[in-house]
CSV table of C-alpha atoms in Angstrom, one decimal:
chain,number,residue,atom,x,y,z
A,91,MET,CA,8.2,-15.0,-11.5
A,92,GLY,CA,5.3,-17.0,-12.8
A,93,ASN,CA,2.7,-15.2,-10.9
A,94,VAL,CA,1.5,-12.8,-13.4
A,95,GLY,CA,-1.6,-13.0,-15.9
A,96,ARG,CA,-4.3,-14.2,-13.2
A,97,LYS,CA,-7.8,-13.5,-13.9
A,98,LEU,CA,-9.2,-11.5,-11.0
A,99,ALA,CA,-12.8,-11.1,-10.0
A,100,VAL,CA,-13.4,-8.1,-7.7
A,101,LEU,CA,-16.4,-7.7,-5.7
A,102,GLY,CA,-16.5,-4.2,-3.9
A,103,LEU,CA,-15.6,-0.9,-5.6
A,104,GLY,CA,-15.0,1.3,-2.7
A,105,ALA,CA,-11.6,3.0,-2.1
A,106,VAL,CA,-9.8,-0.5,-2.0
A,107,GLY,CA,-11.7,-2.0,-4.8
A,108,ARG,CA,-10.8,1.1,-6.9
A,109,SER,CA,-7.1,0.6,-6.1
A,110,VAL,CA,-7.2,-2.9,-6.8
A,111,LEU,CA,-8.5,-2.0,-10.2
A,112,GLU,CA,-6.0,0.8,-10.5
A,113,LEU,CA,-2.9,-1.4,-9.9
A,114,ALA,CA,-3.9,-4.5,-11.7
A,115,ASP,CA,-1.7,-3.4,-14.7
A,116,ALA,CA,1.2,-2.7,-12.7
A,117,TYR,CA,1.0,-6.3,-11.3
A,118,GLY,CA,0.2,-7.9,-14.5
A,119,HIS,CA,-3.0,-9.2,-13.9
A,120,ASP,CA,-6.3,-9.1,-15.5
A,121,ILE,CA,-9.7,-7.9,-14.3
A,122,THR,CA,-12.3,-10.3,-15.5
A,123,GLY,CA,-15.3,-9.2,-13.3
A,124,VAL,CA,-16.0,-6.5,-11.1
A,125,ALA,CA,-19.3,-5.7,-9.2
A,126,ASP,CA,-20.3,-2.8,-6.8
A,127,SER,CA,-23.4,-2.7,-4.6
A,128,THR,CA,-25.8,-2.1,-7.6
A,129,ALA,CA,-24.3,-3.4,-11.0
A,130,ALA,CA,-21.5,-5.4,-12.3
A,131,ALA,CA,-19.1,-6.0,-15.4
A,132,ILE,CA,-17.7,-9.2,-16.7
A,133,ASP,CA,-15.3,-9.9,-19.6
A,134,SER,CA,-13.4,-13.1,-19.8
A,135,ASN,CA,-10.7,-11.5,-21.8
A,136,GLY,CA,-10.1,-8.6,-19.3
A,137,LEU,CA,-12.2,-5.3,-18.7
A,138,ALA,CA,-10.9,-2.1,-19.5
A,139,VAL,CA,-10.4,-0.8,-16.0
A,140,ALA,CA,-10.4,2.8,-17.1
A,141,ASP,CA,-13.9,2.5,-18.6
A,142,ILE,CA,-15.2,0.8,-15.2
A,143,LEU,CA,-13.9,3.6,-13.1
A,144,GLY,CA,-15.1,6.5,-15.6
A,145,ARG,CA,-18.6,5.1,-15.4
A,146,LYS,CA,-18.2,4.7,-11.6
A,147,ASP,CA,-17.3,8.3,-11.4
A,148,ARG,CA,-20.0,9.8,-13.4
A,149,GLY,CA,-22.6,7.6,-11.3
A,150,GLU,CA,-23.5,5.2,-14.0
A,151,PRO,CA,-24.0,1.6,-13.7
A,152,ILE,CA,-20.5,0.0,-14.2
A,153,GLY,CA,-21.9,-2.8,-16.5
A,154,ASP,CA,-25.2,-4.7,-17.2
A,155,ALA,CA,-24.2,-7.9,-15.1
A,156,ASP,CA,-24.8,-8.5,-11.5
A,157,THR,CA,-22.8,-10.1,-8.7
A,158,GLU,CA,-24.1,-13.5,-9.2
A,159,ALA,CA,-22.7,-13.3,-12.8
A,160,VAL,CA,-19.3,-12.3,-11.5
A,161,LEU,CA,-19.3,-15.3,-9.0
A,162,ALA,CA,-20.4,-17.6,-11.8
A,163,GLY,CA,-17.8,-16.3,-14.4
A,164,GLU,CA,-14.4,-16.8,-15.4
A,165,TYR,CA,-11.5,-16.0,-12.9
A,166,ASP,CA,-8.9,-17.8,-10.9
A,167,THR,CA,-9.1,-15.5,-7.8
A,168,LEU,CA,-11.8,-13.8,-6.0
A,169,VAL,CA,-10.8,-10.5,-4.4
A,170,GLU,CA,-13.2,-9.7,-1.9
A,171,VAL,CA,-13.3,-6.1,-0.8
A,172,THR,CA,-16.9,-5.4,0.2
A,173,PRO,CA,-17.6,-3.5,3.3
A,174,THR,CA,-16.9,-5.4,6.6
A,175,THR,CA,-20.3,-6.4,8.1
A,176,LEU,CA,-20.5,-8.2,11.4
A,177,GLY,CA,-22.7,-10.9,12.6
A,178,ASP,CA,-23.4,-13.3,9.7
A,179,ALA,CA,-20.6,-11.3,7.6
A,180,GLN,CA,-22.9,-11.3,4.6
A,181,PRO,CA,-22.8,-10.9,1.7
A,182,GLY,CA,-19.0,-11.3,2.0
A,183,PHE,CA,-19.2,-14.8,3.7
A,184,GLY,CA,-21.5,-15.9,0.8
A,185,HIS,CA,-19.2,-14.6,-2.0
A,186,VAL,CA,-16.2,-16.3,-0.2
A,187,ARG,CA,-18.2,-19.5,-0.1
A,188,ALA,CA,-19.2,-19.5,-3.8
A,189,ALA,CA,-15.6,-19.0,-4.9
A,190,LEU,CA,-14.1,-21.6,-2.7
A,191,GLU,CA,-16.8,-24.1,-3.8
A,192,ARG,CA,-15.7,-23.6,-7.2
A,193,ASP,CA,-12.2,-24.2,-6.1
A,194,LYS,CA,-11.0,-20.8,-6.8
A,195,HIS,CA,-8.7,-18.7,-4.6
A,196,VAL,CA,-10.0,-16.2,-2.5
A,197,VAL,CA,-8.1,-12.9,-1.4
A,198,LEU,CA,-9.9,-10.8,1.2
A,199,ALA,CA,-9.8,-7.2,2.8
A,200,ASN,CA,-13.1,-7.6,3.9
A,201,LYS,CA,-12.7,-8.4,7.9
A,202,GLY,CA,-16.1,-9.7,8.6
A,203,PRO,CA,-15.8,-13.4,7.4
A,204,MET,CA,-12.4,-13.9,9.0
A,205,ALA,CA,-13.5,-12.1,12.5
A,206,GLU,CA,-17.1,-13.4,12.7
A,207,ARG,CA,-17.0,-16.9,11.0
A,208,TYR,CA,-13.3,-18.0,10.9
A,209,PRO,CA,-13.9,-21.8,11.5
A,210,GLU,CA,-16.6,-22.0,8.7
A,211,VAL,CA,-14.6,-20.2,6.2
A,212,ARG,CA,-11.3,-22.1,7.3
A,213,ALA,CA,-13.5,-25.4,6.8
A,214,LEU,CA,-14.7,-24.2,3.4
A,215,ALA,CA,-10.9,-23.5,2.3
A,216,ASP,CA,-9.7,-27.0,3.7
A,217,GLU,CA,-12.3,-28.5,1.3
A,218,SER,CA,-11.5,-26.4,-1.6
A,219,ASP,CA,-8.6,-26.5,-4.2
A,220,GLY,CA,-8.6,-22.9,-3.9
A,221,GLU,CA,-6.5,-21.1,-1.3
A,222,LEU,CA,-7.6,-18.4,1.1
A,223,ARG,CA,-5.5,-15.3,2.1
A,224,PHE,CA,-6.4,-12.4,4.1
A,225,GLU,CA,-3.4,-10.2,4.7
A,226,ALA,CA,-5.3,-7.2,3.9
A,227,THR,CA,-7.5,-7.6,6.6
A,228,VAL,CA,-5.0,-6.7,9.3
A,229,GLY,CA,-3.0,-3.5,9.0
A,230,ALA,CA,-3.0,-3.1,5.3
A,231,THR,CA,0.2,-3.3,3.9
A,232,ILE,CA,2.2,-4.4,7.0
A,233,PRO,CA,3.0,-8.1,6.6
A,234,VAL,CA,1.6,-9.3,9.8
A,235,LEU,CA,-0.2,-12.5,8.7
A,236,GLY,CA,2.4,-13.3,6.0
A,237,THR,CA,5.0,-13.2,8.9
A,238,ILE,CA,2.9,-15.2,11.4
A,239,GLN,CA,2.6,-17.7,8.6
A,240,ASP,CA,6.4,-17.6,7.6
A,241,TYR,CA,7.4,-18.3,11.4
A,242,GLY,CA,4.5,-20.6,12.1
A,243,PRO,CA,1.6,-19.5,14.2
A,244,GLU,CA,2.7,-22.0,17.0
A,245,MET,CA,5.9,-20.0,17.2
A,246,ILE,CA,4.2,-16.8,18.0
A,247,THR,CA,2.6,-16.4,21.6
A,248,ALA,CA,0.9,-13.0,21.1
A,249,ALA,CA,0.4,-10.1,18.9
A,250,ARG,CA,-0.4,-6.5,20.0
A,251,GLY,CA,-0.4,-3.0,18.4
A,252,VAL,CA,-1.8,0.0,17.2
A,253,LEU,CA,-4.1,-1.2,14.6
A,254,ASN,CA,-6.4,1.9,13.8
A,255,GLY,CA,-4.9,5.0,12.3
A,256,THR,CA,-8.0,7.3,12.9
A,257,ALA,CA,-8.0,6.6,16.4
A,258,ASN,CA,-4.3,7.2,16.6
A,259,PHE,CA,-4.5,10.4,14.7
A,260,ILE,CA,-6.8,11.7,17.1
A,261,LEU,CA,-5.2,10.7,20.3
A,262,THR,CA,-1.8,12.2,18.8
A,263,ARG,CA,-3.3,15.3,18.0
A,264,MET,CA,-5.1,15.7,20.9
A,265,THR,CA,-2.0,15.1,22.9
A,266,HIS,CA,0.2,17.4,20.9
A,267,GLU,CA,-2.2,20.3,20.6
A,268,GLY,CA,-4.1,19.9,23.8
A,269,LEU,CA,-7.3,20.0,22.0
A,270,ASP,CA,-10.4,18.0,23.1
A,271,TYR,CA,-11.9,15.2,21.4
A,272,GLU,CA,-14.7,16.7,19.5
A,273,HIS,CA,-12.4,19.4,18.0
A,274,VAL,CA,-9.9,16.8,16.8
A,275,LEU,CA,-12.4,14.5,15.5
A,276,ALA,CA,-14.0,17.3,13.3
A,277,GLU,CA,-10.6,18.0,11.9
A,278,ALA,CA,-9.7,14.4,11.3
A,279,GLN,CA,-13.2,14.4,9.4
A,280,ASP,CA,-12.0,17.4,7.3
A,281,LEU,CA,-8.7,15.8,6.3
A,282,GLY,CA,-10.5,12.5,5.3
A,283,VAL,CA,-8.9,10.6,8.2
A,284,ALA,CA,-12.3,9.9,9.8
A,285,GLU,CA,-15.4,9.0,8.4
A,286,THR,CA,-18.7,10.9,8.7
A,287,ASP,CA,-19.6,8.2,11.2
A,288,PRO,CA,-16.4,7.5,12.9
A,289,SER,CA,-17.9,5.0,15.5
A,290,PHE,CA,-16.3,1.9,13.8
A,291,ASP,CA,-12.7,3.5,14.3
A,292,VAL,CA,-13.1,5.5,17.5
A,293,GLU,CA,-15.1,3.0,19.5
A,294,GLY,CA,-12.3,0.4,18.8
A,295,THR,CA,-14.4,-2.0,16.8
A,296,ASP,CA,-12.0,-1.8,13.8
A,297,ALA,CA,-9.1,-2.7,15.9
A,298,ALA,CA,-10.8,-5.4,17.7
A,299,LEU,CA,-11.9,-7.2,14.5
A,300,LYS,CA,-8.2,-7.0,13.5
A,301,CYS,CA,-7.3,-8.5,16.9
A,302,VAL,CA,-9.9,-11.2,16.5
A,303,ILE,CA,-8.5,-12.2,13.3
A,304,LEU,CA,-5.1,-12.4,14.8
A,305,ALA,CA,-6.4,-14.6,17.7
A,306,ASN,CA,-8.1,-16.8,15.1
A,307,VAL,CA,-4.9,-17.1,13.2
A,308,LEU,CA,-2.9,-17.9,16.4
A,309,THR,CA,-5.6,-20.8,17.2
A,310,GLY,CA,-6.2,-21.6,13.7
A,311,GLY,CA,-9.8,-21.3,14.5
A,312,GLU,CA,-9.8,-23.9,17.6
A,313,PRO,CA,-11.2,-22.2,19.4
A,314,GLY,CA,-12.6,-19.5,16.9
A,315,PHE,CA,-13.1,-16.1,18.3
A,316,THR,CA,-15.6,-13.4,17.3
A,317,LEU,CA,-16.0,-9.7,18.0
A,318,ASP,CA,-18.5,-10.9,20.9
A,319,ASP,CA,-15.7,-12.5,22.7
A,320,ALA,CA,-13.4,-9.3,22.6
A,321,GLU,CA,-13.1,-6.8,25.4
A,322,VAL,CA,-13.5,-3.7,23.7
A,323,GLU,CA,-13.0,0.0,24.9
A,324,GLY,CA,-12.7,2.9,22.7
A,325,ILE,CA,-11.3,6.5,22.8
A,326,VAL,CA,-14.5,8.5,22.7
A,327,ASP,CA,-14.6,11.2,25.6
A,328,ILE,CA,-10.9,10.7,26.9
A,329,PRO,CA,-10.2,14.3,28.2
A,330,PRO,CA,-7.2,16.3,27.2
A,331,SER,CA,-6.4,16.6,30.9
A,332,ALA,CA,-5.7,12.9,30.9
A,333,LEU,CA,-3.4,13.1,28.0
A,334,GLU,CA,-1.7,15.8,29.8
A,335,LEU,CA,-1.2,13.9,33.0
A,336,ALA,CA,0.2,11.2,30.9
A,337,THR,CA,2.7,13.6,29.0
A,338,GLU,CA,4.0,15.1,32.5
A,339,ASP,CA,5.2,11.7,33.3
A,340,GLY,CA,6.8,10.8,30.1
A,341,ARG,CA,4.1,8.6,29.0
A,342,THR,CA,1.3,8.7,26.4
A,343,VAL,CA,-2.0,7.1,25.5
A,344,ARG,CA,-2.5,4.9,22.3
A,345,LEU,CA,-5.5,2.8,21.6
A,346,ILE,CA,-3.9,-0.8,21.8
A,347,GLY,CA,-5.2,-4.2,20.6
A,348,GLU,CA,-3.8,-7.3,22.1
A,349,ALA,CA,-4.5,-11.0,20.6
A,350,THR,CA,-3.5,-14.0,22.4
A,351,ARG,CA,-4.8,-17.7,22.2
A,352,GLU,CA,-6.9,-16.8,25.3
A,353,GLY,CA,-8.7,-13.9,23.7
A,354,VAL,CA,-8.6,-10.1,22.5
A,355,ARG,CA,-8.6,-6.9,24.5
A,356,VAL,CA,-8.6,-3.5,22.9
A,357,GLY,CA,-8.7,-0.2,24.9
A,358,PRO,CA,-6.6,3.0,25.5
A,359,ARG,CA,-3.4,2.4,27.3
A,360,LEU,CA,-0.7,4.1,28.9
A,361,ILE,CA,2.7,3.5,27.3
A,362,PRO,CA,5.9,5.1,27.3
A,363,GLN,CA,6.1,8.3,25.2
A,364,ASN,CA,9.2,7.1,23.4
A,365,GLY,CA,8.4,3.3,23.4
A,366,THR,CA,8.0,1.2,20.2
A,367,LEU,CA,4.3,1.5,20.3
A,368,ALA,CA,4.0,5.0,20.6
A,369,VAL,CA,3.6,5.6,16.9
A,370,THR,CA,2.1,9.0,15.7
A,371,GLY,CA,-0.4,10.1,13.3
A,372,THR,CA,-2.1,7.4,11.0
A,373,GLN,CA,0.7,5.0,11.2
A,374,ASN,CA,0.3,1.5,12.6
A,375,ILE,CA,2.4,-0.9,14.5
A,376,VAL,CA,2.2,-4.6,15.3
A,377,GLN,CA,4.4,-6.3,17.7
A,378,LEU,CA,4.5,-10.1,17.6
A,379,SER,CA,6.0,-12.1,20.6
A,380,THR,CA,7.9,-15.1,19.3
A,381,VAL,CA,8.7,-18.1,21.2
A,382,HIS,CA,12.5,-18.0,20.2
A,383,ALA,CA,13.3,-14.7,19.1
A,384,GLY,CA,12.0,-12.0,21.2
A,385,GLU,CA,9.8,-9.4,20.1
A,386,LEU,CA,9.3,-8.5,16.3
A,387,ASN,CA,8.0,-5.1,15.4
A,388,LEU,CA,6.2,-4.3,12.0
A,389,SER,CA,4.9,-0.9,11.2
A,390,GLY,CA,3.6,1.0,8.4
A,391,ARG,CA,0.4,2.5,6.8
A,392,GLY,CA,-2.3,0.4,8.1
A,393,ALA,CA,-5.1,1.9,5.9
A,394,GLY,CA,-5.8,3.5,2.6
A,395,GLY,CA,-6.9,2.1,-0.8
A,396,HIS,CA,-3.6,1.7,-2.3
A,397,GLU,CA,-2.0,0.4,0.8
A,398,THR,CA,-4.6,-2.2,1.2
A,399,ALA,CA,-4.5,-3.0,-2.4
A,400,THR,CA,-0.8,-3.5,-2.1
A,401,ALA,CA,-1.3,-6.2,0.6
A,402,ILE,CA,-4.0,-8.0,-1.6
A,403,TYR,CA,-1.4,-8.0,-4.6
A,404,ALA,CA,1.2,-9.4,-2.0
A,405,ASP,CA,-1.3,-12.2,-1.4
A,406,ILE,CA,-2.0,-12.8,-4.9
A,407,ALA,CA,1.8,-13.3,-5.6
A,408,ARG,CA,1.8,-16.0,-2.7
A,409,LEU,CA,-0.9,-18.2,-4.4
A,410,PRO,CA,-0.1,-21.5,-5.8
A,411,GLU,CA,0.4,-21.4,-9.7
B,43,MET,CA,34.7,-4.0,23.8
B,44,ASN,CA,35.9,-1.6,26.7
B,45,SER,CA,33.1,-1.0,29.3
B,46,GLU,CA,33.0,2.6,30.5
B,47,VAL,CA,32.7,2.9,34.3
B,48,THR,CA,29.8,4.9,34.7
B,49,THR,CA,29.6,6.6,38.3
B,50,GLN,CA,26.2,6.5,40.2
B,51,PRO,CA,24.8,8.9,42.7
B,52,ASP,CA,25.3,7.8,46.3
B,53,GLY,CA,22.6,5.2,47.0
B,54,GLY,CA,21.7,5.2,43.5
B,55,GLU,CA,22.6,1.5,42.9
B,56,ASN,CA,20.3,-1.2,43.5
B,57,VAL,CA,17.7,0.7,45.3
B,58,ARG,CA,14.7,-1.7,45.8
B,59,ALA,CA,11.2,-1.5,47.2
B,60,TYR,CA,10.3,-3.6,50.2
B,61,THR,CA,7.3,-4.2,52.6
B,62,VAL,CA,7.6,-4.8,56.1
B,63,ARG,CA,4.3,-6.2,57.9
B,64,MET,CA,4.5,-5.5,61.6
B,65,GLU,CA,2.2,-5.7,64.5
B,66,LEU,CA,2.4,-2.7,67.0
B,67,VAL,CA,1.2,-2.7,70.7
B,68,ASP,CA,-1.6,-0.2,71.0
B,69,GLU,CA,0.4,2.4,72.9
B,70,PRO,CA,1.3,6.2,72.1
B,71,GLY,CA,4.5,6.8,70.2
B,72,GLU,CA,4.6,3.0,69.1
B,73,LEU,CA,4.2,3.9,65.6
B,74,LEU,CA,7.0,6.4,65.6
B,75,ASN,CA,9.2,3.8,67.4
B,76,ALA,CA,8.7,1.5,64.5
B,77,LEU,CA,9.3,4.1,61.7
B,78,GLU,CA,12.5,5.4,63.3
B,79,PRO,CA,14.7,2.4,62.9
B,80,ILE,CA,14.0,2.5,59.1
B,81,ALA,CA,14.9,6.2,58.5
B,82,VAL,CA,18.0,5.6,60.7
B,83,ASN,CA,19.2,2.8,58.6
B,84,GLY,CA,18.7,4.6,55.2
B,85,GLY,CA,15.2,3.4,54.3
B,86,ASN,CA,13.1,5.9,52.8
B,87,LEU,CA,9.3,5.5,53.5
B,88,LEU,CA,6.9,5.2,50.5
B,89,SER,CA,3.8,4.6,52.4
B,90,ILE,CA,2.3,3.4,55.7
B,91,HIS,CA,-0.9,1.5,55.9
B,92,HIS,CA,-2.0,1.8,59.5
B,93,GLU,CA,-5.1,-0.3,60.4
B,94,ARG,CA,-6.0,1.1,63.8
B,95,GLY,CA,-9.5,-0.2,63.5
B,96,SER,CA,-8.5,-3.9,62.9
B,97,LEU,CA,-6.8,-5.6,65.9
B,98,THR,CA,-5.0,-8.9,65.4
B,99,PRO,CA,-6.1,-11.8,67.7
B,100,ARG,CA,-3.5,-10.7,70.1
B,101,GLY,CA,-5.0,-7.4,70.2
B,102,ARG,CA,-2.2,-5.6,68.3
B,103,ILE,CA,-2.6,-3.3,65.5
B,104,PRO,CA,-1.2,-4.5,62.1
B,105,VAL,CA,0.7,-2.1,60.1
B,106,GLN,CA,2.2,-2.4,56.7
B,107,VAL,CA,5.1,-0.1,55.6
B,108,ALA,CA,6.6,0.0,52.0
B,109,LEU,CA,10.0,1.4,51.7
B,110,GLU,CA,12.8,2.0,49.5
B,111,CYS,CA,16.5,1.1,50.2
B,112,VAL,CA,19.7,0.0,48.9
B,113,ALA,CA,19.6,-3.9,48.8
B,114,ASP,CA,22.0,-4.7,51.3
B,115,ARG,CA,20.6,-2.3,54.0
B,116,PHE,CA,17.3,-4.1,54.2
B,117,ASP,CA,18.5,-6.8,56.8
B,118,ASP,CA,20.0,-3.9,58.9
B,119,ILE,CA,16.6,-2.3,58.9
B,120,VAL,CA,14.8,-5.7,60.0
B,121,THR,CA,17.2,-6.3,62.5
B,122,ALA,CA,17.0,-2.7,63.9
B,123,LEU,CA,13.1,-3.2,64.0
B,124,GLN,CA,13.5,-6.3,66.0
B,125,ASP,CA,16.0,-4.8,68.3
B,126,ALA,CA,13.6,-2.1,69.0
B,127,GLY,CA,11.0,-4.6,70.0
B,128,ILE,CA,8.9,-4.4,67.2
B,129,THR,CA,7.1,-7.8,65.9
B,130,VAL,CA,7.9,-8.2,62.3
B,131,ILE,CA,5.5,-10.6,60.7
B,132,GLU,CA,6.9,-10.5,57.1
B,133,ALA,CA,9.7,-8.5,55.5
B,134,GLY,CA,10.8,-9.0,51.9
B,135,GLU,CA,11.1,-7.7,48.5
B,136,GLU,CA,8.4,-9.9,46.8
B,137,ARG,CA,5.3,-7.8,47.4
B,138,TYR,CA,6.3,-4.4,46.0
B,139,SER,CA,8.6,-4.9,43.2
B,140,GLU,CA,7.0,-3.0,40.5
B,141,ALA,CA,5.6,0.4,40.0
B,142,VAL,CA,2.7,0.9,37.7
B,143,THR,CA,1.1,4.0,36.5
B,144,LEU,CA,-2.6,4.3,35.5
B,145,LEU,CA,-4.9,7.1,34.7
B,146,LEU,CA,-8.5,7.6,36.3
B,147,VAL,CA,-11.0,9.5,34.5
B,148,GLY,CA,-14.5,10.7,35.7
B,149,HIS,CA,-16.2,12.6,38.3
B,150,LEU,CA,-13.5,12.0,40.7
B,151,VAL,CA,-14.1,14.8,43.2
B,152,GLU,CA,-17.9,14.1,43.5
B,153,THR,CA,-17.3,10.4,44.0
B,154,ASP,CA,-15.0,11.0,47.0
B,155,LEU,CA,-11.5,11.2,46.1
B,156,SER,CA,-10.1,10.3,49.7
B,157,ASP,CA,-12.3,7.3,49.6
B,158,THR,CA,-11.0,6.3,46.2
B,159,LEU,CA,-7.4,6.7,47.4
B,160,ALA,CA,-8.2,4.7,50.6
B,161,GLU,CA,-9.7,1.9,48.5
B,162,LEU,CA,-6.6,1.8,46.3
B,163,GLU,CA,-4.3,1.9,49.3
B,164,SER,CA,-6.3,-1.2,50.7
B,165,CYS,CA,-5.6,-3.2,47.7
B,166,PRO,CA,-3.7,-6.1,49.7
B,167,HIS,CA,-0.6,-5.8,47.4
B,168,ALA,CA,-0.5,-2.4,46.4
B,169,SER,CA,0.6,0.9,47.8
B,170,VAL,CA,-0.1,4.4,46.3
B,171,LEU,CA,3.2,6.1,45.8
B,172,ASP,CA,1.9,9.1,43.8
B,173,PHE,CA,-1.4,10.6,43.0
B,174,SER,CA,-1.9,13.7,40.6
B,175,LEU,CA,-5.3,15.5,40.1
B,176,SER,CA,-6.2,17.4,37.2
B,177,ALA,CA,-9.5,19.0,38.0
B,178,PRO,CA,-11.6,20.9,35.3
B,179,HIS,CA,-12.3,24.4,35.2
B,180,ASN,CA,-16.0,23.7,34.9
B,181,ALA,CA,-17.5,21.4,37.6
B,182,GLU,CA,-19.6,19.5,35.1
B,183,ASP,CA,-16.6,18.3,33.2
B,184,VAL,CA,-14.6,15.2,34.0
B,185,SER,CA,-11.2,15.3,35.9
B,186,SER,CA,-8.3,13.0,35.3
B,187,ALA,CA,-5.9,11.5,37.8
B,188,ARG,CA,-2.6,10.0,37.5
B,189,VAL,CA,-1.8,7.2,40.1
B,190,ARG,CA,1.4,5.4,40.7
B,191,LEU,CA,1.3,2.3,42.4
B,192,ALA,CA,3.7,0.0,44.0
B,193,VAL,CA,2.6,-3.4,43.3
B,194,GLY,CA,4.0,-6.8,43.7
B,195,ARG,CA,5.0,-8.7,40.5
B,196,GLU,CA,2.6,-11.7,41.3
B,197,ALA,CA,-0.2,-9.2,42.3
B,198,LEU,CA,-0.2,-7.4,39.2
B,199,ALA,CA,-3.0,-8.8,37.6
B,200,GLU,CA,-5.0,-9.0,40.9
B,201,THR,CA,-4.4,-5.3,41.4
B,202,LEU,CA,-5.5,-4.1,38.2
B,203,THR,CA,-8.9,-6.1,38.5
B,204,ALA,CA,-9.3,-4.3,42.0
B,205,VAL,CA,-8.8,-1.0,40.2
B,206,ARG,CA,-11.3,-1.9,37.5
B,207,ALA,CA,-13.7,-2.8,40.0
B,208,LEU,CA,-13.5,0.1,42.0
B,209,ALA,CA,-13.7,2.3,38.9
B,210,GLU,CA,-16.9,0.5,37.8
B,211,GLU,CA,-18.4,1.0,41.1
B,212,LYS,CA,-17.7,4.7,40.7
B,213,ASP,CA,-18.4,5.0,37.2
B,214,LEU,CA,-14.7,6.1,36.5
B,215,ARG,CA,-12.6,5.2,33.5
B,216,VAL,CA,-9.4,3.4,34.0
B,217,ILE,CA,-6.5,3.9,31.4
B,218,GLU,CA,-4.4,1.0,32.2
B,219,PRO,CA,-0.6,0.8,31.5
B,220,GLN,CA,0.4,-1.5,28.7
B,221,LEU,CA,2.4,-4.0,30.5
B,222,ASP,CA,5.8,-4.9,29.3
B,223,ASP,CA,5.3,-8.6,30.6
B,224,TRP,CA,3.5,-9.9,27.8
B,225,GLY,CA,3.1,-12.7,25.2
B,226,GLY,CA,4.1,-15.3,27.9
């Protein structure tokens, strides 16, 4: 095995960061630094994870250090799980740069830097002795990027799929129950499937960011794509009558994202009801079109704390010694 | 592996969609005269696009017919048309080889539904096969429609672009089909 006992610095302590801490012991790694948006804790011998999470739960500062101290501290892999930001992708981009410039490995779940500044991040990684991995940015546990890397990006012509569980849950419920969008959205919010502000998911932005990352991986960043290059349409205001008409005809509507070397499109699409892409609930699916081996389907849970942390630990296991 | 023999209903095998472009003399009964050989020879009419307003340089009326038939009857149909004195400009399978279904959402009735249909029908490489409307109970709500188009394989992208432009003009929303042909 060999790939245990790494020292991890974790930036971001939302659902994903929390899961990274909770699972560190199971994967045999130490957390030597952790920062949330207000405070940080460092210990080069490994922090007591339960204490950190206890302080976080009680609303207390998790420590007396700050993010800068974590970045300058002792670790061999930076786990960047701060919230995804658009445009300059800060502060995530700065965190990635700081770690790569110190020749540390970087593993991201934050989509911002990989979607908005891919060529720059790639260049920093090329200059660094540290390695860059970001499996968790696309479909959480679903091994999309690892598979593309295994086959070689040049052997994949395109990727498409259902990449947002919230939107998929809403469309599935609307179709099965004949309920309108607002009603199902409220239900999804009650169940914790949708955020209080669901715009990122239902307007297609989240799915588009994942597709932009996929397009960047396919081109290697030449050319690089950003969210501005994507053609994006969400699922807001699709009436139940449209879904009924689809059902009558043996079809259904899903929010589908497509990434090719030419660009990215995301929008509601009409697909066969029993087709591969018609996953239900919060399930995600990604289809890869290969040059020599037809179509490959990868599906699973595309979001969630433990699901995303699982992808992060898979990336950590892929890092060189 | 032994292959099982599957029986198919009459005419169920190898039915394809075709287009025939003709020029008709502007005389009463000429259109009927042109359609009869199709029906008599086993063709199933899908649509007729009869541009009475736009005459050809020779003063004839261009008519475009989409039909379905068993592949080996198509030549009979074309011959029968020619025998009936009809000028066949183009006849072939290449233009309507795929059926695509899409949804339209918006104020379909208020934005002149028949005009929308006419616009769709006027796409040079598409023909409306089927149209289902679901109108709202409340007049302020949007309605939805399911449209099935026969489209030439080569013209699919072009047709979808035309549909998008039409939808934008009328502030309608298109839910496009996810095409099987992807990834190059």
